Amino acid sequence: MESSSPVAAAAPAPAGAAPPTIVLEVFRYLPDSEDAPRYERFTVPYRHDWVVLDALNHIKDRLDESLAFRWSCRMGVCGSCGMMVNGAPVLTCGAFLRDYLPGPVRVEPLTHFPVSRDLIINMEDFIHKMEAARTWLIPKEPRRLEEGEYRQTPAQLAQYKQFTLCINCMCCYAACPVYGLDSTFVGPAALALGQRYNLDSRDGGQAERAEVLQSDHGVWHCTFVGDCSRACPKGVDPAGAIQMGKVQGTVEYMKALLLPGRRARAQG
Ligand code: FES
């Protein structure tokens, strides 16, 4: 392990040969006791089947146990290992070292969020936004358990299934330039999950969600850059969900405009 600044590039391996080691430049920061972040260089073994998370675990187990980062499943399910790798938001359990040869590989916390420690971000803002967008099923017809399941057809499931694949990794927030400029933006995952429930045939919470989804900080704040969808490690299309939300909001607005009695009935 060595401190770095400025950073020098590692010597490339001979063509066709895997290097024995690779260098990671890891973001280190203790906001409570340090004035500014720094980067620390660690030389770790290179293995063809290692992902960045393996290299971080090697550092923690063998080189510096104080390094702080989140992970759990190591198989792209829990969503806890999202970090910036060479400037891009990725799941580190799915980011192979071989794709970053010859290194160095720079690892940083997800951008646009406050840092709690080293590679760990403060998720509070994201959690509040998921709550505000009511990202859960609000049953259209509440029923008791003994009344059975809420059934739906395969076609009804297909309406929203793609958006259920979100694992809340927050890579889309780190990729979103709008959220980076204005953190009052509800943001890609919360808007996409709100839309996921709006599209669910069993749900009746559209009006409740509209207070947030159709607000100035909701879908209309999105400028449709599309980086959120490109960054999603699960292939979810939050940008698409947000545009669907804009169409839905427009339809509801026009209905209220052209059929004022409908709004009065709904309100009264
Ligand atoms: S460790 Fe669970 S998604 Fe990477």
mmCIF file of C-alpha atoms and ligand atoms in Angstrom:
data_model
loop_
_atom_site.group_PDB
_atom_site.id
_atom_site.type_symbol
_atom_site.label_atom_id
_atom_site.label_comp_id
_atom_site.label_asym_id
_atom_site.label_seq_id
_atom_site.Cartn_x
_atom_site.Cartn_y
_atom_site.Cartn_z
ATOM 1 C CA MET A 1 0.000 0.000 0.000
ATOM 2 C CA GLU A 2 1.207 3.497 -0.720
ATOM 3 C CA SER A 3 -0.229 6.983 -0.760
ATOM 4 C CA SER A 4 -0.525 8.541 -4.152
ATOM 5 C CA SER A 5 -0.532 11.968 -5.653
ATOM 6 C CA PRO A 6 0.228 12.482 -8.376
ATOM 7 C CA VAL A 7 -0.829 9.116 -9.799
ATOM 8 C CA ALA A 8 1.453 7.286 -12.234
ATOM 9 C CA ALA A 9 0.114 4.681 -14.663
ATOM 10 C CA ALA A 10 1.090 1.048 -14.056
ATOM 11 C CA ALA A 11 3.406 -0.515 -16.653
ATOM 12 C CA PRO A 12 1.377 -2.453 -19.231
ATOM 13 C CA ALA A 13 1.728 -6.222 -19.261
ATOM 14 C CA PRO A 14 3.328 -7.867 -22.314
ATOM 15 C CA ALA A 15 0.811 -8.577 -25.044
ATOM 16 C CA GLY A 16 -1.169 -11.732 -24.304
ATOM 17 C CA ALA A 17 0.121 -12.123 -20.738
ATOM 18 C CA ALA A 18 -1.959 -11.384 -17.650
ATOM 19 C CA PRO A 19 -0.160 -9.073 -15.227
ATOM 20 C CA PRO A 20 0.616 -10.573 -11.822
ATOM 21 C CA THR A 21 -0.810 -7.547 -10.036
ATOM 22 C CA ILE A 22 -3.009 -4.547 -10.655
ATOM 23 C CA VAL A 23 -3.145 -1.201 -8.867
ATOM 24 C CA LEU A 24 -6.308 0.221 -7.312
ATOM 25 C CA GLU A 25 -6.537 3.906 -6.461
ATOM 26 C CA VAL A 26 -9.087 4.006 -3.684
ATOM 27 C CA PHE A 27 -10.935 7.058 -2.413
ATOM 28 C CA ARG A 28 -10.386 7.516 1.313
ATOM 29 C CA TYR A 29 -12.202 10.026 3.487
ATOM 30 C CA LEU A 30 -13.330 10.363 7.083
ATOM 31 C CA PRO A 31 -15.489 13.501 6.939
ATOM 32 C CA ASP A 32 -15.622 13.804 10.737
ATOM 33 C CA SER A 33 -11.872 14.057 11.145
ATOM 34 C CA GLU A 34 -10.314 14.856 7.762
ATOM 35 C CA ASP A 35 -10.450 18.111 5.830
ATOM 36 C CA ALA A 36 -10.400 16.569 2.368
ATOM 37 C CA PRO A 37 -10.495 13.219 0.601
ATOM 38 C CA ARG A 38 -7.353 11.531 -0.699
ATOM 39 C CA TYR A 39 -6.577 8.567 -2.940
ATOM 40 C CA GLU A 40 -4.626 5.596 -1.678
ATOM 41 C CA ARG A 41 -2.896 3.145 -4.004
ATOM 42 C CA PHE A 42 -3.030 -0.562 -3.314
ATOM 43 C CA THR A 43 -1.315 -3.260 -5.372
ATOM 44 C CA VAL A 44 -3.443 -6.404 -5.406
ATOM 45 C CA PRO A 45 -3.091 -9.768 -7.184
ATOM 46 C CA TYR A 46 -4.594 -9.807 -10.664
ATOM 47 C CA ARG A 47 -6.916 -12.726 -11.338
ATOM 48 C CA HIS A 48 -8.827 -13.110 -14.569
ATOM 49 C CA ASP A 49 -12.038 -13.967 -12.697
ATOM 50 C CA TRP A 50 -11.752 -11.277 -10.020
ATOM 51 C CA VAL A 51 -14.157 -8.381 -9.899
ATOM 52 C CA VAL A 52 -13.399 -4.994 -8.325
ATOM 53 C CA LEU A 53 -15.240 -6.115 -5.187
ATOM 54 C CA ASP A 54 -12.825 -9.064 -4.847
ATOM 55 C CA ALA A 55 -9.917 -6.625 -4.999
ATOM 56 C CA LEU A 56 -11.523 -4.412 -2.330
ATOM 57 C CA ASN A 57 -12.072 -7.445 -0.111
ATOM 58 C CA HIS A 58 -8.426 -8.441 -0.631
ATOM 59 C CA ILE A 59 -7.404 -4.963 0.523
ATOM 60 C CA LYS A 60 -9.645 -5.164 3.575
ATOM 61 C CA ASP A 61 -8.555 -8.708 4.503
ATOM 62 C CA ARG A 62 -4.823 -8.380 3.812
ATOM 63 C CA LEU A 63 -3.720 -4.764 3.496
ATOM 64 C CA ASP A 64 -5.928 -2.305 5.370
ATOM 65 C CA GLU A 65 -8.842 -3.465 7.479
ATOM 66 C CA SER A 66 -9.998 0.118 8.013
ATOM 67 C CA LEU A 67 -11.215 0.474 4.409
ATOM 68 C CA ALA A 68 -14.998 0.933 4.471
ATOM 69 C CA PHE A 69 -17.367 -0.132 1.688
ATOM 70 C CA ARG A 70 -20.764 -1.826 1.364
ATOM 71 C CA TRP A 71 -21.547 -5.180 -0.198
ATOM 72 C CA SER A 72 -23.612 -8.241 0.570
ATOM 73 C CA CYS A 73 -24.650 -10.755 -2.095
ATOM 74 C CA ARG A 74 -21.745 -10.608 -4.587
ATOM 75 C CA MET A 75 -24.116 -11.579 -7.371
ATOM 76 C CA GLY A 76 -25.866 -8.448 -8.561
ATOM 77 C CA VAL A 77 -28.963 -8.841 -6.420
ATOM 78 C CA CYS A 78 -28.707 -6.755 -3.255
ATOM 79 C CA GLY A 79 -27.663 -3.493 -4.925
ATOM 80 C CA SER A 80 -25.347 -2.465 -2.105
ATOM 81 C CA CYS A 81 -21.979 -2.473 -3.892
ATOM 82 C CA GLY A 82 -22.535 0.396 -6.342
ATOM 83 C CA MET A 83 -19.460 2.633 -6.698
ATOM 84 C CA MET A 84 -17.716 4.732 -9.308
ATOM 85 C CA VAL A 85 -15.095 2.685 -11.149
ATOM 86 C CA ASN A 86 -12.923 4.752 -13.442
ATOM 87 C CA GLY A 87 -15.603 7.425 -13.321
ATOM 88 C CA ALA A 88 -18.636 5.271 -14.150
ATOM 89 C CA PRO A 89 -21.315 4.059 -11.702
ATOM 90 C CA VAL A 90 -21.281 0.242 -11.595
ATOM 91 C CA LEU A 91 -21.928 -2.697 -9.316
ATOM 92 C CA THR A 92 -18.425 -3.617 -8.196
ATOM 93 C CA CYS A 93 -19.450 -7.278 -7.919
ATOM 94 C CA GLY A 94 -20.067 -7.246 -11.664
ATOM 95 C CA ALA A 95 -17.075 -5.148 -12.747
ATOM 96 C CA PHE A 96 -14.239 -7.484 -13.818
ATOM 97 C CA LEU A 97 -10.669 -6.312 -13.308
ATOM 98 C CA ARG A 98 -9.873 -7.677 -16.778
ATOM 99 C CA ASP A 99 -12.010 -4.913 -18.263
ATOM 100 C CA TYR A 100 -9.775 -2.264 -16.676
ATOM 101 C CA LEU A 101 -6.349 -3.576 -17.719
ATOM 102 C CA PRO A 102 -3.653 -2.477 -17.378
ATOM 103 C CA GLY A 103 -4.963 -0.284 -14.571
ATOM 104 C CA PRO A 104 -4.766 1.588 -12.358
ATOM 105 C CA VAL A 105 -8.424 1.210 -11.405
ATOM 106 C CA ARG A 106 -9.848 4.205 -9.616
ATOM 107 C CA VAL A 107 -12.621 3.355 -7.127
ATOM 108 C CA GLU A 108 -14.751 6.116 -5.626
ATOM 109 C CA PRO A 109 -18.093 6.385 -3.826
ATOM 110 C CA LEU A 110 -21.185 6.969 -5.957
ATOM 111 C CA THR A 111 -21.124 10.582 -7.003
ATOM 112 C CA HIS A 112 -23.868 13.129 -6.123
ATOM 113 C CA PHE A 113 -24.238 11.730 -2.590
ATOM 114 C CA PRO A 114 -22.550 12.832 0.648
ATOM 115 C CA VAL A 115 -19.796 10.500 1.824
ATOM 116 C CA SER A 116 -20.168 8.840 5.221
ATOM 117 C CA ARG A 117 -16.781 7.120 5.145
ATOM 118 C CA ASP A 118 -14.420 6.036 2.345
ATOM 119 C CA LEU A 119 -16.611 4.334 -0.277
ATOM 120 C CA ILE A 120 -19.825 4.479 1.749
ATOM 121 C CA ILE A 121 -22.385 7.109 0.840
ATOM 122 C CA ASN A 122 -25.214 8.530 2.918
ATOM 123 C CA MET A 123 -28.437 7.090 1.431
ATOM 124 C CA GLU A 124 -30.868 9.216 3.429
ATOM 125 C CA ASP A 125 -31.989 11.393 0.515
ATOM 126 C CA PHE A 126 -32.673 8.347 -1.646
ATOM 127 C CA ILE A 127 -34.691 6.624 1.083
ATOM 128 C CA HIS A 128 -36.805 9.741 1.621
ATOM 129 C CA LYS A 129 -37.510 9.955 -2.092
ATOM 130 C CA MET A 130 -38.588 6.328 -2.268
ATOM 131 C CA GLU A 131 -40.998 7.022 0.598
ATOM 132 C CA ALA A 132 -42.274 10.258 -0.949
ATOM 133 C CA ALA A 133 -42.981 8.514 -4.279
ATOM 134 C CA ARG A 134 -44.985 5.788 -2.447
ATOM 135 C CA THR A 135 -43.000 2.990 -4.064
ATOM 136 C CA TRP A 136 -45.216 0.223 -2.828
ATOM 137 C CA LEU A 137 -48.564 -1.286 -3.784
ATOM 138 C CA ILE A 138 -51.581 0.680 -2.590
ATOM 139 C CA PRO A 139 -54.379 -1.868 -3.170
ATOM 140 C CA LYS A 140 -57.252 -0.685 -5.332
ATOM 141 C CA GLU A 141 -59.599 -2.994 -3.461
ATOM 142 C CA PRO A 142 -58.252 -3.798 0.000
ATOM 143 C CA ARG A 143 -59.128 -7.330 0.971
ATOM 144 C CA ARG A 144 -58.555 -9.629 3.902
ATOM 145 C CA LEU A 145 -55.987 -12.419 3.686
ATOM 146 C CA GLU A 146 -58.624 -15.115 3.676
ATOM 147 C CA GLU A 147 -60.188 -13.548 0.566
ATOM 148 C CA GLY A 148 -57.257 -14.775 -1.485
ATOM 149 C CA GLU A 149 -54.568 -13.351 -3.733
ATOM 150 C CA TYR A 150 -54.690 -10.293 -5.938
ATOM 151 C CA ARG A 151 -54.605 -12.030 -9.300
ATOM 152 C CA GLN A 152 -53.645 -10.557 -12.633
ATOM 153 C CA THR A 153 -53.109 -11.790 -16.170
ATOM 154 C CA PRO A 154 -49.686 -12.232 -17.834
ATOM 155 C CA ALA A 155 -50.515 -9.225 -20.013
ATOM 156 C CA GLN A 156 -51.173 -7.091 -16.923
ATOM 157 C CA LEU A 157 -47.888 -8.279 -15.392
ATOM 158 C CA ALA A 158 -46.015 -7.414 -18.585
ATOM 159 C CA GLN A 159 -47.094 -3.781 -18.230
ATOM 160 C CA TYR A 160 -44.721 -3.173 -15.316
ATOM 161 C CA LYS A 161 -42.477 -6.245 -14.976
ATOM 162 C CA GLN A 162 -39.380 -4.566 -16.441
ATOM 163 C CA PHE A 163 -39.409 -1.957 -13.685
ATOM 164 C CA THR A 164 -39.529 -4.578 -10.938
ATOM 165 C CA LEU A 165 -35.924 -5.490 -11.765
ATOM 166 C CA CYS A 166 -34.618 -2.357 -10.012
ATOM 167 C CA ILE A 167 -32.364 -3.312 -7.071
ATOM 168 C CA ASN A 168 -32.066 0.209 -5.598
ATOM 169 C CA CYS A 169 -28.328 0.372 -6.265
ATOM 170 C CA MET A 170 -28.502 4.123 -6.976
ATOM 171 C CA CYS A 171 -26.191 3.885 -9.992
ATOM 172 C CA CYS A 172 -28.882 5.796 -11.920
ATOM 173 C CA TYR A 173 -28.687 8.706 -9.459
ATOM 174 C CA ALA A 174 -24.909 8.843 -9.831
ATOM 175 C CA ALA A 175 -25.333 8.887 -13.623
ATOM 176 C CA CYS A 176 -28.103 11.524 -13.670
ATOM 177 C CA PRO A 177 -26.856 15.031 -14.509
ATOM 178 C CA VAL A 178 -30.134 16.586 -13.355
ATOM 179 C CA TYR A 179 -29.854 15.067 -9.874
ATOM 180 C CA GLY A 180 -26.205 16.144 -9.823
ATOM 181 C CA LEU A 181 -27.262 19.758 -10.413
ATOM 182 C CA ASP A 182 -30.376 19.757 -8.256
ATOM 183 C CA SER A 183 -30.850 17.182 -5.518
ATOM 184 C CA THR A 184 -34.503 18.193 -5.077
ATOM 185 C CA PHE A 185 -35.179 16.131 -8.224
ATOM 186 C CA VAL A 186 -36.975 12.957 -7.132
ATOM 187 C CA GLY A 187 -34.650 11.051 -9.441
ATOM 188 C CA PRO A 188 -34.707 8.032 -11.752
ATOM 189 C CA ALA A 189 -35.242 4.989 -9.502
ATOM 190 C CA ALA A 190 -37.953 6.509 -7.297
ATOM 191 C CA LEU A 191 -39.837 7.850 -10.327
ATOM 192 C CA ALA A 192 -39.493 4.545 -12.192
ATOM 193 C CA LEU A 193 -40.705 2.566 -9.187
ATOM 194 C CA GLY A 194 -43.597 4.969 -8.675
ATOM 195 C CA GLN A 195 -44.508 4.375 -12.309
ATOM 196 C CA ARG A 196 -44.093 0.615 -11.775
ATOM 197 C CA TYR A 197 -46.927 0.683 -9.224
ATOM 198 C CA ASN A 198 -49.011 3.099 -11.284
ATOM 199 C CA LEU A 199 -48.923 0.498 -14.090
ATOM 200 C CA ASP A 200 -49.966 -2.343 -11.797
ATOM 201 C CA SER A 201 -53.591 -3.421 -12.357
ATOM 202 C CA ARG A 202 -53.972 -4.110 -8.615
ATOM 203 C CA ASP A 203 -52.903 -0.623 -7.570
ATOM 204 C CA GLY A 204 -55.103 2.341 -6.759
ATOM 205 C CA GLY A 205 -52.492 4.836 -5.567
ATOM 206 C CA GLN A 206 -51.986 6.866 -8.747
ATOM 207 C CA ALA A 207 -53.600 10.039 -7.407
ATOM 208 C CA GLU A 208 -51.625 9.822 -4.170
ATOM 209 C CA ARG A 209 -48.355 9.344 -6.048
ATOM 210 C CA ALA A 210 -49.124 12.152 -8.502
ATOM 211 C CA GLU A 211 -48.492 14.692 -5.725
ATOM 212 C CA VAL A 212 -44.805 13.835 -6.009
ATOM 213 C CA LEU A 213 -44.411 12.240 -9.430
ATOM 214 C CA GLN A 214 -46.186 15.090 -11.232
ATOM 215 C CA SER A 215 -44.702 17.855 -9.093
ATOM 216 C CA ASP A 216 -42.024 20.311 -10.229
ATOM 217 C CA HIS A 217 -39.420 17.964 -8.728
ATOM 218 C CA GLY A 218 -40.906 14.896 -10.401
ATOM 219 C CA VAL A 219 -41.083 13.632 -13.968
ATOM 220 C CA TRP A 220 -41.205 17.117 -15.465
ATOM 221 C CA HIS A 221 -37.761 17.916 -14.073
ATOM 222 C CA CYS A 222 -36.217 15.137 -16.197
ATOM 223 C CA THR A 223 -34.562 16.422 -19.375
ATOM 224 C CA PHE A 224 -34.394 12.927 -20.915
ATOM 225 C CA VAL A 225 -30.616 12.646 -21.134
ATOM 226 C CA GLY A 226 -31.022 8.887 -20.685
ATOM 227 C CA ASP A 227 -27.794 8.273 -18.738
ATOM 228 C CA CYS A 228 -29.835 6.591 -15.981
ATOM 229 C CA SER A 229 -30.991 3.854 -18.343
ATOM 230 C CA ARG A 230 -27.491 3.393 -19.777
ATOM 231 C CA ALA A 231 -26.029 3.068 -16.265
ATOM 232 C CA CYS A 232 -28.594 0.598 -14.902
ATOM 233 C CA PRO A 233 -26.822 -2.736 -14.276
ATOM 234 C CA LYS A 234 -30.131 -4.606 -14.425
ATOM 235 C CA GLY A 235 -31.300 -3.264 -17.780
ATOM 236 C CA VAL A 236 -34.165 -1.254 -16.308
ATOM 237 C CA ASP A 237 -35.207 1.796 -18.312
ATOM 238 C CA PRO A 238 -35.974 4.548 -15.764
ATOM 239 C CA ALA A 239 -35.826 7.201 -18.476
ATOM 240 C CA GLY A 240 -38.578 5.344 -20.343
ATOM 241 C CA ALA A 241 -40.672 5.069 -17.174
ATOM 242 C CA ILE A 242 -40.332 8.802 -16.580
ATOM 243 C CA GLN A 243 -41.493 9.622 -20.109
ATOM 244 C CA MET A 244 -44.485 7.314 -19.576
ATOM 245 C CA GLY A 245 -45.197 9.295 -16.421
ATOM 246 C CA LYS A 246 -45.183 12.515 -18.449
ATOM 247 C CA VAL A 247 -47.695 11.062 -20.908
ATOM 248 C CA GLN A 248 -49.883 9.818 -18.052
ATOM 249 C CA GLY A 249 -49.745 13.233 -16.372
ATOM 250 C CA THR A 250 -50.657 14.989 -19.607
ATOM 251 C CA VAL A 251 -53.624 12.688 -20.203
ATOM 252 C CA GLU A 252 -54.899 13.284 -16.666
ATOM 253 C CA TYR A 253 -54.443 17.039 -17.063
ATOM 254 C CA MET A 254 -56.369 17.090 -20.351
ATOM 255 C CA LYS A 255 -59.153 14.968 -18.901
ATOM 256 C CA ALA A 256 -59.481 17.376 -15.983
ATOM 257 C CA LEU A 257 -59.458 20.319 -18.407
ATOM 258 C CA LEU A 258 -62.018 18.922 -20.824
ATOM 259 C CA LEU A 259 -64.170 17.067 -18.304
ATOM 260 C CA PRO A 260 -64.262 19.357 -15.254
ATOM 261 C CA GLY A 261 -67.175 17.405 -13.795
ATOM 262 C CA ARG A 262 -64.929 14.360 -13.642
ATOM 263 C CA ARG A 263 -62.477 16.185 -11.402
ATOM 264 C CA ALA A 264 -65.250 17.484 -9.165
ATOM 265 C CA ARG A 265 -66.633 13.951 -8.810
ATOM 266 C CA ALA A 266 -63.189 12.598 -8.018
ATOM 267 C CA GLN A 267 -62.679 15.271 -5.379
ATOM 268 C CA GLY A 268 -66.021 15.218 -3.876
HETATM 269 S S1 FES B 1 -22.818 -7.198 -3.649
HETATM 270 FE FE1 FES B 1 -24.966 -7.366 -3.974
HETATM 271 S S2 FES B 1 -25.252 -6.354 -5.874
HETATM 272 FE FE2 FES B 1 -23.104 -6.359 -5.629
#
